[in-house]
C-alpha positions as semicolon CSV with decimal commas, in nm:
position;residue;x (nm);y (nm);z (nm)
1;X;-15,591;-8,193;3,631
2;X;-15,838;-8,396;3,418
3;X;-15,797;-8,778;3,376
4;X;-15,766;-8,861;2,978
5;X;-15,873;-9,212;2,903
6;X;-15,984;-9,416;2,606
7;X;-15,960;-9,289;2,269
8;X;-15,730;-8,991;2,180
9;X;-15,829;-8,710;1,936
10;X;-15,698;-8,827;1,605
11;X;-15,540;-8,512;1,508
12;X;-15,332;-8,520;1,787
13;X;-15,248;-8,866;1,703
14;X;-14,850;-8,939;1,563
15;X;-15,011;-9,137;1,308
16;X;-15,285;-8,952;1,093
17;X;-15,487;-9,130;0,843
18;X;-15,515;-8,882;0,559
19;X;-15,857;-8,857;0,320
20;X;-15,638;-9,035;0,060
21;X;-15,559;-9,315;0,303
22;X;-15,224;-9,271;0,338
23;X;-15,061;-9,308;0,662
24;X;-14,908;-8,987;0,780
25;X;-14,653;-8,894;1,048
26;X;-14,492;-8,525;1,085
27;X;-14,146;-8,599;0,973
28;X;-13,985;-8,338;1,221
29;X;-14,184;-8,486;1,524
30;X;-13,969;-8,585;1,801
31;X;-14,088;-8,746;2,133
32;X;-13,925;-8,818;2,430
33;X;-14,071;-8,964;2,731
34;X;-13,869;-8,963;3,090
35;X;-13,993;-9,133;3,424
36;X;-13,920;-8,879;3,724
37;X;-13,648;-9,020;3,955
38;X;-13,530;-8,867;4,290
39;X;-13,236;-8,705;4,130
40;X;-13,464;-8,507;3,895
41;X;-13,671;-8,393;4,170
42;X;-13,671;-8,123;4,459
43;X;-13,702;-8,162;4,841
44;X;-14,101;-8,203;4,769
45;X;-14,067;-8,483;4,546
46;X;-14,177;-8,301;4,232
47;X;-13,946;-8,242;3,911
48;X;-13,738;-7,952;3,921
49;X;-13,875;-7,704;3,653
50;X;-13,505;-7,654;3,530
51;X;-13,460;-8,030;3,477
52;X;-13,771;-8,006;3,286
53;X;-13,643;-7,706;3,073
54;X;-13,355;-7,937;2,962
55;X;-13,561;-8,208;2,886
56;X;-13,805;-7,931;2,650
57;X;-13,483;-7,791;2,517
58;X;-13,341;-8,105;2,409
59;X;-13,641;-8,254;2,230
60;X;-13,707;-7,947;2,058
61;X;-13,351;-7,879;1,961
62;X;-13,395;-8,229;1,778
63;X;-13,691;-8,193;1,625
64;X;-13,528;-7,852;1,470
65;X;-13,200;-8,022;1,353
66;X;-13,417;-8,340;1,209
67;X;-13,574;-8,054;0,959
68;X;-13,269;-7,801;0,923
69;X;-13,007;-8,126;0,866
70;X;-12,776;-7,926;1,047
71;X;-12,682;-7,802;1,353
72;X;-12,945;-7,567;1,564
73;X;-12,906;-7,354;1,848
74;X;-13,197;-7,201;2,057
75;X;-13,286;-6,837;2,000
76;X;-13,593;-6,750;2,191
77;X;-13,851;-6,908;2,381
78;X;-14,235;-6,799;2,401
79;X;-14,413;-6,707;2,721
80;X;-14,435;-7,072;2,938
81;X;-14,704;-7,124;3,204
82;X;-14,683;-7,421;3,406
83;X;-15,029;-7,553;3,500
84;X;-14,937;-7,865;3,680
85;X;-14,650;-8,016;3,914
86;X;-14,523;-8,335;3,791
87;X;-14,422;-8,603;4,087
88;X;-14,145;-8,849;4,133
89;X;-14,277;-9,197;3,975
90;X;-14,467;-9,006;3,730
91;X;-14,354;-9,022;3,331
92;X;-14,311;-8,689;3,144
93;X;-14,409;-8,724;2,768
94;X;-14,230;-8,442;2,561
95;X;-14,345;-8,370;2,205
96;X;-14,162;-8,125;1,985
97;X;-14,245;-8,063;1,596
98;X;-14,171;-7,778;1,354
99;X;-14,480;-7,536;1,290
100;X;-14,283;-7,371;1,035
101;X;-13,987;-7,253;0,892
102;X;-13,857;-6,920;0,764
103;X;-13,518;-6,819;0,635
104;X;-13,298;-6,975;0,885
105;X;-13,519;-6,994;1,164
106;X;-13,816;-7,208;1,248
107;X;-14,049;-7,201;1,501
108;X;-14,118;-7,540;1,726
109;X;-14,409;-7,637;1,932
110;X;-14,359;-7,821;2,243
111;X;-14,607;-7,997;2,439
112;X;-14,556;-8,141;2,760
113;X;-14,808;-8,365;2,938
114;X;-14,756;-8,590;3,249
115;X;-14,868;-8,980;3,271
116;X;-14,954;-9,193;3,553
117;X;-14,863;-9,520;3,523
118;X;-15,068;-9,666;3,779
119;X;-15,391;-9,522;3,688
120;X;-15,343;-9,455;3,294
121;X;-15,426;-9,061;3,336
122;X;-15,257;-8,829;3,174
123;X;-15,295;-8,417;3,164
124;X;-15,113;-8,134;3,021
125;X;-14,829;-7,977;3,194
126;X;-14,740;-7,672;2,953
127;X;-14,717;-7,546;2,593
128;X;-14,428;-7,375;2,446
129;X;-14,307;-7,231;2,141
130;X;-13,943;-7,225;2,078
131;X;-13,740;-7,059;1,765
132;X;-13,424;-7,211;1,667
133;X;-13,159;-7,101;1,433
134;X;-12,985;-7,354;1,201
135;X;-12,615;-7,246;1,222
136;X;-12,393;-7,155;0,917
137;X;-12,235;-7,434;0,742
138;X;-11,880;-7,460;0,543
139;X;-12,083;-7,349;0,245
140;X;-12,217;-7,044;0,416
141;X;-12,562;-6,961;0,565
142;X;-12,813;-7,222;0,582
143;X;-13,126;-7,201;0,345
144;X;-13,399;-7,403;0,561
145;X;-13,657;-7,623;0,323
146;X;-14,025;-7,523;0,364
147;X;-14,255;-7,705;0,598
148;X;-14,561;-7,890;0,410
149;X;-14,868;-7,861;0,627
150;X;-15,089;-8,187;0,597
151;X;-15,346;-8,196;0,871
152;X;-15,585;-7,936;0,952
153;X;-15,415;-7,889;1,285
154;X;-15,068;-7,834;1,112
155;X;-15,210;-7,604;0,879
156;X;-15,349;-7,391;1,192
157;X;-15,001;-7,404;1,343
158;X;-14,828;-7,320;1,032
159;X;-15,062;-7,015;0,925
160;X;-15,042;-6,888;1,314
161;X;-14,664;-6,908;1,366
162;X;-14,622;-6,613;1,103
163;X;-14,838;-6,400;1,307
164;X;-14,607;-6,511;1,644
165;X;-14,289;-6,457;1,475
166;X;-14,416;-6,093;1,396
167;X;-14,544;-6,046;1,770
168;X;-14,148;-6,183;1,855
169;X;-13,982;-5,952;1,658
170;X;-14,157;-5,643;1,780
171;X;-14,180;-5,767;2,158
172;X;-13,860;-5,619;2,318
173;X;-13,911;-5,280;2,200
174;X;-14,290;-5,247;2,274
175;X;-14,218;-5,401;2,624
176;X;-13,980;-5,105;2,680
177;X;-14,200;-4,859;2,500
178;X;-14,493;-4,993;2,751
179;X;-14,275;-5,005;3,071
180;X;-14,169;-4,650;2,999
181;X;-14,521;-4,519;2,971
182;X;-14,662;-4,703;3,245
183;X;-14,383;-4,682;3,517
184;X;-14,457;-4,330;3,469
185;X;-14,751;-4,330;3,568
186;X;-14,717;-4,546;3,889
187;X;-14,588;-4,282;4,093
188;X;-14,396;-4,353;4,405
189;X;-14,349;-4,689;4,566
190;X;-14,566;-4,809;4,851
191;X;-14,408;-4,862;5,191
192;X;-14,528;-5,193;5,392
193;X;-14,493;-5,253;5,758
194;X;-14,294;-5,547;5,796
195;X;-14,189;-5,532;5,434
196;X;-13,898;-5,759;5,355
197;X;-13,565;-5,599;5,194
198;X;-13,543;-5,681;4,820
199;X;-13,124;-5,708;4,910
200;X;-13,220;-5,970;5,132
201;X;-13,344;-6,181;4,827
202;X;-13,084;-6,114;4,623
203;X;-12,857;-6,428;4,499
204;X;-12,504;-6,440;4,263
205;X;-12,384;-6,789;4,148
206;X;-12,114;-6,890;3,887
207;X;-12,108;-7,208;3,715
208;X;-11,806;-7,348;3,526
209;X;-11,913;-7,442;3,159
210;X;-11,784;-7,819;3,140
211;X;-11,832;-8,099;2,873
212;X;-12,142;-8,232;3,029
213;X;-12,333;-7,917;3,017
214;X;-12,230;-7,844;2,620
215;X;-12,419;-8,003;2,311
216;X;-12,278;-8,161;2,046
217;X;-12,161;-7,814;1,902
218;X;-11,961;-7,778;2,200
219;X;-12,196;-7,475;2,287
220;X;-12,367;-7,456;2,637
221;X;-12,718;-7,617;2,624
222;X;-13,007;-7,368;2,624
223;X;-13,194;-7,565;2,844
224;X;-12,865;-7,600;3,089
225;X;-12,894;-7,195;3,117
226;X;-13,237;-7,178;3,168
227;X;-13,205;-7,478;3,472
228;X;-12,925;-7,269;3,633
229;X;-13,162;-6,941;3,569
230;X;-13,420;-7,130;3,745
231;X;-13,227;-7,270;4,048
232;X;-13,116;-6,919;4,130
233;X;-13,452;-6,783;4,080
234;X;-13,617;-7,033;4,307
235;X;-13,338;-6,922;4,565
236;X;-13,434;-6,568;4,580
237;X;-13,791;-6,674;4,595
238;X;-13,749;-6,887;4,916
239;X;-13,549;-6,590;5,074
240;X;-13,854;-6,406;5,023
241;X;-14,100;-6,624;5,193
242;X;-13,908;-6,880;5,386
243;X;-14,105;-7,142;5,218
244;X;-14,044;-7,342;4,883
245;X;-14,227;-7,155;4,611
246;X;-14,368;-7,312;4,284
247;X;-14,272;-7,178;3,947
248;X;-14,572;-7,062;3,739
249;X;-14,469;-6,840;3,439
250;X;-14,185;-6,781;3,250
251;X;-14,168;-6,445;3,050
252;X;-14,087;-6,466;2,644
253;X;-13,696;-6,443;2,670
254;X;-13,412;-6,421;2,375
255;X;-13,065;-6,567;2,397
256;X;-12,837;-6,248;2,335
257;X;-12,533;-6,453;2,248
258;X;-12,393;-6,808;2,285
259;X;-12,179;-6,972;2,580
260;X;-11,907;-7,259;2,544
261;X;-11,738;-7,488;2,731
262;X;-11,470;-7,331;2,963
263;X;-11,725;-7,010;3,035
264;X;-11,777;-6,897;3,365
265;X;-12,146;-6,824;3,404
266;X;-12,281;-6,555;3,628
267;X;-12,605;-6,580;3,724
268;X;-12,796;-6,312;3,959
269;X;-13,149;-6,334;4,033
270;X;-13,364;-6,075;4,302
271;X;-13,744;-6,026;4,388
272;X;-13,843;-5,728;4,168
273;X;-14,161;-5,719;4,363
274;X;-14,439;-5,939;4,554
275;X;-14,804;-5,910;4,514
276;X;-15,079;-6,064;4,719
277;X;-15,041;-6,455;4,566
278;X;-14,767;-6,413;4,329
279;X;-14,378;-6,227;4,297
280;X;-14,172;-6,168;4,016
281;X;-13,786;-6,245;4,023
282;X;-13,553;-6,080;3,763
283;X;-13,265;-6,305;3,674
284;X;-12,957;-6,251;3,454
285;X;-12,702;-6,460;3,324
286;X;-12,346;-6,319;3,174
287;X;-12,051;-6,498;3,080
288;X;-11,676;-6,447;3,076
289;X;-11,353;-6,620;3,041
290;X;-11,050;-6,579;3,242
291;X;-11,009;-6,183;3,309
292;X;-11,231;-6,101;2,996
293;X;-11,518;-5,867;3,010
294;X;-11,902;-6,009;3,106
295;X;-12,084;-6,107;2,783
296;X;-12,506;-6,072;2,839
297;X;-12,589;-6,412;2,762
298;X;-12,967;-6,363;2,859
299;X;-13,270;-6,230;3,105
300;X;-13,568;-6,357;3,201
301;X;-13,854;-6,268;3,450
302;X;-14,017;-6,583;3,661
303;X;-14,325;-6,560;3,837
304;X;-14,380;-6,814;4,138
305;X;-14,623;-6,885;4,419
306;X;-14,630;-7,059;4,752
307;X;-14,862;-7,299;4,795
308;X;-15,019;-7,418;5,120
309;X;-15,121;-7,775;5,203
310;X;-15,444;-7,730;5,007
311;X;-15,243;-7,638;4,688
312;X;-15,429;-7,279;4,720
313;X;-15,163;-6,972;4,693
314;X;-15,065;-6,837;4,996
315;X;-15,070;-6,462;5,080
316;X;-14,670;-6,338;5,057
317;X;-14,491;-6,073;5,248
318;X;-14,443;-5,737;5,046
319;X;-14,094;-5,651;4,951
320;X;-13,905;-5,308;5,033
321;X;-13,700;-5,201;4,702
322;X;-13,391;-5,037;4,747
323;X;-13,298;-4,678;4,586
324;X;-13,292;-4,607;4,238
325;X;-13,252;-4,968;4,059
326;X;-13,465;-5,117;4,313
327;X;-13,761;-4,879;4,256
328;X;-13,708;-4,895;3,931
329;X;-13,735;-5,289;3,920
330;X;-14,038;-5,274;4,170
331;X;-14,222;-5,036;3,922
332;X;-14,183;-5,208;3,614
333;X;-14,265;-5,548;3,782
334;X;-14,600;-5,346;3,836
335;X;-14,613;-5,250;3,469
336;X;-14,496;-5,628;3,366
337;X;-14,773;-5,789;3,577
338;X;-15,068;-5,610;3,409
339;X;-14,891;-5,673;3,068
340;X;-14,863;-6,035;3,177
341;X;-15,251;-6,038;3,269
342;X;-15,368;-5,859;2,934
343;X;-15,132;-6,101;2,731
344;X;-15,279;-6,406;2,934
345;X;-15,655;-6,313;2,893
346;X;-15,672;-6,183;2,586
347;X;-15,455;-6,471;2,414
348;X;-15,582;-6,760;2,592
349;X;-15,966;-6,674;2,636
350;X;-16,202;-6,894;2,478
351;X;-16,413;-6,683;2,164
352;X;-16,723;-6,802;2,313
353;X;-16,677;-6,604;2,666
354;X;-16,870;-6,328;2,763
355;X;-16,812;-6,051;2,682
356;X;-16,673;-6,101;2,346
357;X;-16,510;-5,740;2,335
358;X;-16,203;-5,677;2,557
359;X;-16,102;-5,320;2,621
360;X;-15,850;-5,189;2,398
361;X;-15,547;-4,969;2,524
362;X;-15,202;-4,921;2,411
363;X;-15,035;-5,173;2,665
364;X;-15,270;-5,474;2,500
365;X;-15,259;-5,336;2,122
366;X;-15,004;-5,590;2,030
367;X;-15,186;-5,907;2,194
368;X;-15,529;-5,802;2,064
369;X;-15,378;-5,762;1,733
370;X;-15,248;-6,117;1,738
371;X;-15,557;-6,237;1,895
372;X;-15,752;-6,067;1,587
373;X;-15,539;-6,229;1,327
374;X;-15,475;-6,577;1,467
375;X;-15,854;-6,656;1,516
376;X;-15,932;-6,590;1,156
377;X;-15,658;-6,780;1,078
378;X;-15,777;-7,049;1,248
379;X;-16,139;-7,025;1,099
380;X;-15,968;-7,017;0,760
381;X;-15,788;-7,335;0,814
382;X;-16,089;-7,571;0,919
383;X;-16,143;-7,812;0,721
384;X;-16,466;-7,939;0,783
385;X;-16,680;-7,645;0,580
386;X;-17,016;-7,738;0,406
387;X;-17,084;-7,618;0,108
388;X;-17,436;-7,468;0,156
389;X;-17,522;-7,322;-0,216
390;X;-17,351;-7,137;-0,475
391;X;-17,475;-6,856;-0,758
392;X;-17,269;-6,683;-1,009
393;X;-16,976;-6,818;-0,867
394;X;-17,023;-6,721;-0,566
395;X;-16,984;-7,003;-0,314
396;X;-17,158;-6,999;0,049
397;X;-17,013;-7,262;0,305
398;X;-17,123;-7,316;0,667
399;X;-16,986;-7,461;0,955
400;X;-17,151;-7,511;1,304
401;X;-16,966;-7,621;1,586
402;X;-17,055;-7,573;1,956
403;X;-17,365;-7,355;1,915
404;X;-17,153;-7,101;1,719
405;X;-17,232;-7,057;1,363
406;X;-16,954;-6,989;1,083
407;X;-16,988;-6,835;0,745
408;X;-16,760;-6,821;0,423
409;X;-16,817;-6,660;0,115
410;X;-16,586;-6,772;-0,138
411;X;-16,548;-6,594;-0,514
412;X;-16,280;-6,485;-0,757
413;X;-16,214;-6,136;-0,922
414;X;-16,017;-6,025;-1,148
415;X;-15,843;-5,792;-0,948
416;X;-15,481;-5,779;-0,847
417;X;-15,470;-5,942;-0,495
418;X;-15,275;-5,630;-0,352
419;X;-15,528;-5,379;-0,503
420;X;-15,816;-5,612;-0,350
421;X;-15,623;-5,587;-0,009
422;X;-15,606;-5,201;-0,056
423;X;-15,947;-5,147;-0,145
424;X;-16,130;-5,389;0,109
425;X;-15,872;-5,298;0,407
426;X;-16,029;-4,931;0,415
427;X;-16,364;-4,992;0,594
428;X;-16,455;-4,610;0,505
429;X;-16,528;-4,695;0,155
430;X;-16,748;-5,019;0,227
431;X;-17,059;-4,865;0,246
432;X;-17,006;-4,819;-0,153
433;X;-17,072;-5,203;-0,218
434;X;-17,187;-5,326;0,141
435;X;-17,573;-5,177;0,222
436;X;-17,500;-5,307;0,569
437;X;-17,228;-5,081;0,648
438;X;-17,432;-4,744;0,645
439;X;-17,147;-4,525;0,832
440;X;-16,803;-4,605;0,929
441;X;-16,555;-4,316;1,113
442;X;-16,196;-4,389;1,208
443;X;-16,140;-4,336;1,580
444;X;-15,759;-4,461;1,632
445;X;-15,493;-4,515;1,376
446;X;-15,270;-4,740;1,628
447;X;-15,031;-4,811;1,370
448;X;-14,969;-4,897;1,017
449;X;-15,178;-5,226;1,028
450;X;-15,422;-5,176;1,333
451;X;-15,729;-4,928;1,308
452;X;-15,997;-4,876;1,538
453;X;-16,348;-4,804;1,363
454;X;-16,707;-4,734;1,460
455;X;-16,955;-4,898;1,229
456;X;-17,313;-4,798;1,215
457;X;-17,562;-5,023;1,041
458;X;-17,949;-4,977;0,940
459;X;-18,243;-5,099;1,118
460;X;-18,363;-5,447;0,988
461;X;-18,715;-5,401;1,143
462;X;-18,975;-5,113;1,116
463;X;-18,953;-4,860;1,448
464;X;-18,627;-5,026;1,568
465;X;-18,294;-4,901;1,622
466;X;-17,982;-4,965;1,413
467;X;-17,669;-5,128;1,536
468;X;-17,330;-5,012;1,588
469;X;-16,980;-5,170;1,652
470;X;-16,665;-5,079;1,743
471;X;-16,448;-5,290;1,565
472;X;-16,055;-5,327;1,533
473;X;-15,916;-5,392;1,189
474;X;-15,586;-5,584;1,181
475;X;-15,415;-5,607;0,807
476;X;-15,124;-5,835;0,739
477;X;-14,962;-5,822;0,404
478;X;-14,842;-6,190;0,313
479;X;-14,535;-6,331;0,529
480;X;-14,427;-6,489;0,210
481;X;-14,576;-6,689;-0,130
482;X;-14,744;-6,901;0,045
483;X;-14,942;-6,675;0,301
484;X;-15,253;-6,457;0,199
485;X;-15,372;-6,128;0,253
486;X;-15,576;-6,090;0,554
487;X;-15,822;-5,859;0,721
488;X;-15,930;-5,935;1,039
489;X;-16,219;-5,766;1,223
490;X;-16,308;-5,824;1,591
491;X;-16,536;-5,629;1,854
492;X;-16,322;-5,382;2,145
493;X;-16,474;-5,166;2,370
494;X;-16,326;-4,781;2,411
495;X;-16,432;-4,583;2,731
496;X;-16,427;-4,288;2,483
497;X;-16,732;-4,469;2,275
498;X;-16,986;-4,628;2,497
499;X;-17,292;-4,743;2,387
500;X;-17,579;-4,471;2,301
501;X;-17,939;-4,458;2,306
502;X;-17,935;-4,434;1,923
503;X;-17,783;-4,764;1,851
504;X;-17,779;-5,136;1,999
505;X;-17,455;-5,187;2,039
506;X;-17,326;-5,512;1,874
507;X;-17,022;-5,728;1,873
508;X;-16,838;-5,936;1,648
509;X;-16,623;-6,244;1,757
510;X;-16,428;-6,277;1,446
511;X;-16,475;-6,171;1,094
512;X;-16,263;-6,092;0,811
513;X;-16,081;-6,153;0,446
514;X;-15,835;-6,362;0,331
515;X;-15,715;-6,275;-0,014
516;X;-15,513;-6,499;-0,231
517;X;-15,351;-6,425;-0,557
518;X;-15,426;-6,677;-0,775
519;X;-15,228;-6,531;-1,066
520;X;-15,158;-6,158;-1,161
521;X;-15,471;-6,071;-1,266
522;X;-15,690;-6,356;-1,071
523;X;-15,747;-6,305;-0,680
524;X;-15,954;-6,540;-0,452
525;X;-16,160;-6,363;-0,185
526;X;-16,287;-6,540;0,112
527;X;-16,493;-6,368;0,364
528;X;-16,524;-6,537;0,709
529;X;-16,785;-6,458;0,982
530;X;-16,799;-6,643;1,302
531;X;-17,132;-6,497;1,501
532;X;-17,416;-6,621;1,697
533;X;-17,751;-6,522;1,640
534;X;-17,829;-6,154;1,619
535;X;-17,453;-6,037;1,638
536;X;-17,469;-5,869;1,296
537;X;-17,785;-5,728;1,146
538;X;-17,801;-5,966;0,827
539;X;-17,781;-6,290;1,022
540;X;-18,075;-6,490;1,076
541;X;-18,168;-6,880;1,125
542;X;-18,320;-6,824;0,735
543;X;-18,040;-6,999;0,525
544;X;-18,217;-6,912;0,226
545;X;-18,234;-6,561;0,296
546;X;-17,921;-6,526;0,434
547;X;-17,775;-6,709;0,110
548;X;-17,951;-6,403;-0,103
549;X;-17,805;-6,123;0,139
550;X;-17,454;-6,267;0,090
551;X;-17,503;-6,307;-0,283
552;X;-17,626;-5,982;-0,305
553;X;-17,355;-5,799;-0,093
554;X;-17,107;-6,007;-0,284
555;X;-17,198;-5,931;-0,619
556;X;-17,183;-5,556;-0,513
557;X;-16,825;-5,629;-0,379
558;X;-16,667;-5,789;-0,713
559;X;-16,853;-5,488;-0,923
560;X;-16,670;-5,246;-0,651
561;X;-16,353;-5,426;-0,681
562;X;-16,334;-5,432;-1,102
563;X;-16,463;-5,061;-1,133
564;X;-16,177;-4,956;-0,916
565;X;-15,884;-5,201;-0,984
566;X;-15,710;-4,878;-1,173
567;X;-15,790;-4,644;-0,905
568;X;-15,505;-4,441;-0,738
569;X;-15,714;-4,294;-0,498
570;X;-15,612;-4,551;-0,234
571;X;-15,520;-4,403;0,100
572;X;-15,207;-4,532;0,277
573;X;-15,271;-4,648;0,663
574;X;-15,078;-4,353;0,786
575;X;-15,341;-4,113;0,612
576;X;-15,628;-4,257;0,721
C-alpha cells in the first residue's frame, strides 16, 4: 500500500490541458465516491466485496449509458484482482469511462481507489474492464457512436481495447480446450490425511428479485447478481477453513442471460480445490419463475485467501473431492490455477523485468499473443517521440525512458496496406531486404495469427559469434478503419530450442510494424523497436551510425515492397 500525496499525474486527472490549450474532460467519465459505513462492511470491519461490485457495476453502467444514450446491460467482466481491502470510515473512489465502442457493445474501464480522509493517503484497490451492450430501441438495434481518444492515455486504452475484445471472444473456447488437455495430464486426485470433504463446503441459497434489486430497465443489476454470488462463495470458503476468508481474484465471466423482477435466483457454490495458501470456489447462478425451468445466468470462479494477524496468507486444509463431478472440478481447478498464474505473470509483468523471454506453450499462447500486441500498441501510442534525423523521406525517432531506448522509423510506400502487411509478416523473406536477418526458420505455426521463428543474425565483430533469437510474431488485421495492420515481435523461450555454442542468444523486448492505409495506393509504415544496449546486433550508442543502418535497411525495405507489390506468391499463414 502506498500513500500518494501532492500533485497527481496529469494524464490521470479528469481535467486535461490539450496542446491547443483547451481544457478537456472525457465526456463518458463518471465518478462515484462512497464512504464505507458499518452497513457496507463484514464482521471484520472491511468493505464487503459484494457491495463494492455493486458500486462498480452501477458506475460503469452510467458511463456506458452516457455514451450510448440508451439503456445498457452488463455482458461480461474481465479478471479482477483485489490488491487491498477497504475499512469502515474510508472512502471508495470509483472512476469509469468508455475506452472504445464497437457496433453495439463497448468496453468500460473501471478504476477503484481508496482514500483515508485523516491521512490524505490514497491507494489503488483494483482495475477492471467490463463490456456493456446497448439494448435495442423501438427503432431497432443501436448503432453506437465512435469514441474519439484525445489524450495519450485514452489512445493507449482505445488501441488495446480491440485486443482485449479479441481475447474475450475466444476466451471461453480456449479455456475449455486447455482444461481438456491439461486435466488429461494431471492423473488421479491425491488423497490427503485429514482432508475436508468438498461436500461440507457446498452452499445453495435462493434470492427473490425485488424492485430494489433491479435497474431502471426492470432487469436485475449485474452487480447485484455478482454480490449474491460473492456471498455464497464466501460461505463455502468459510466452511473449509473455519475462518473468515479474503477474496483476491474473480476470473473473467460472461452473463449468459437476463434476470428480471419476480425471478427466483438459485445460487450454488462449492470449494473446487484448496492449495497451500489459496482456494478456488466455483459459483453458479440460475433463475426460474413459478414452475418454470432453470435458466443459467452466470458462472464464476473466485480465489480466496485466509490472512493471519500479520496480514500474511495462512496455510489451508486440503480438500477431498467427491467422486465423478467432484474429481473433475478438483482437476480443472489445478489447470485453472496454472492458467491464472500464467495470465497474471504475462499480462502484468513489467517489460524491464528479467528474464525478458517467457516460456511459450499452448496454455499461455493467448496471453503471450495479447501481451505481444498490446506492448507494441502502447509504444505506438506514445506522443513524446523526438525526431532524431530524416533522410530520403525516412524519419528516425527516439524515445528514452527508465533506461530503455526506443526507436521508431517511419516511411511511406506506394504499395497497398494489405499487400505490405502480407509481405512484411512473413519473416522468412525478411533477409531479402534486411541484412541483419541472415536466416529465419518457422519453428511452430501456432494458429493463423501467431508464428514462432528462429532468427539468426550475422556477427558484427571479427572473430565473434552471431546472435540468434526465438521470436513470437503476432499478426493483426484492423478491427475497423481506425486501426492499423500490426506485426508484433517479442522473444520467447522453447525447451526444444535452447541456446547453442555457435550463437549468442539475444532477446527482443518489443518490436514490430504498424501499417496504416492512407489511400488505396499509399501506405505509412512505422517500425518500432524497444531495446536495451546489446539486445539487437545493430543497436549502438552512436545515433549517427544507427541512423545510417536504419536508413539503409528501410531503403531496401521500400524497394522490396514496391518490387513485390504485384506478387501473387504470398503464402497464407496456414501454408507457412
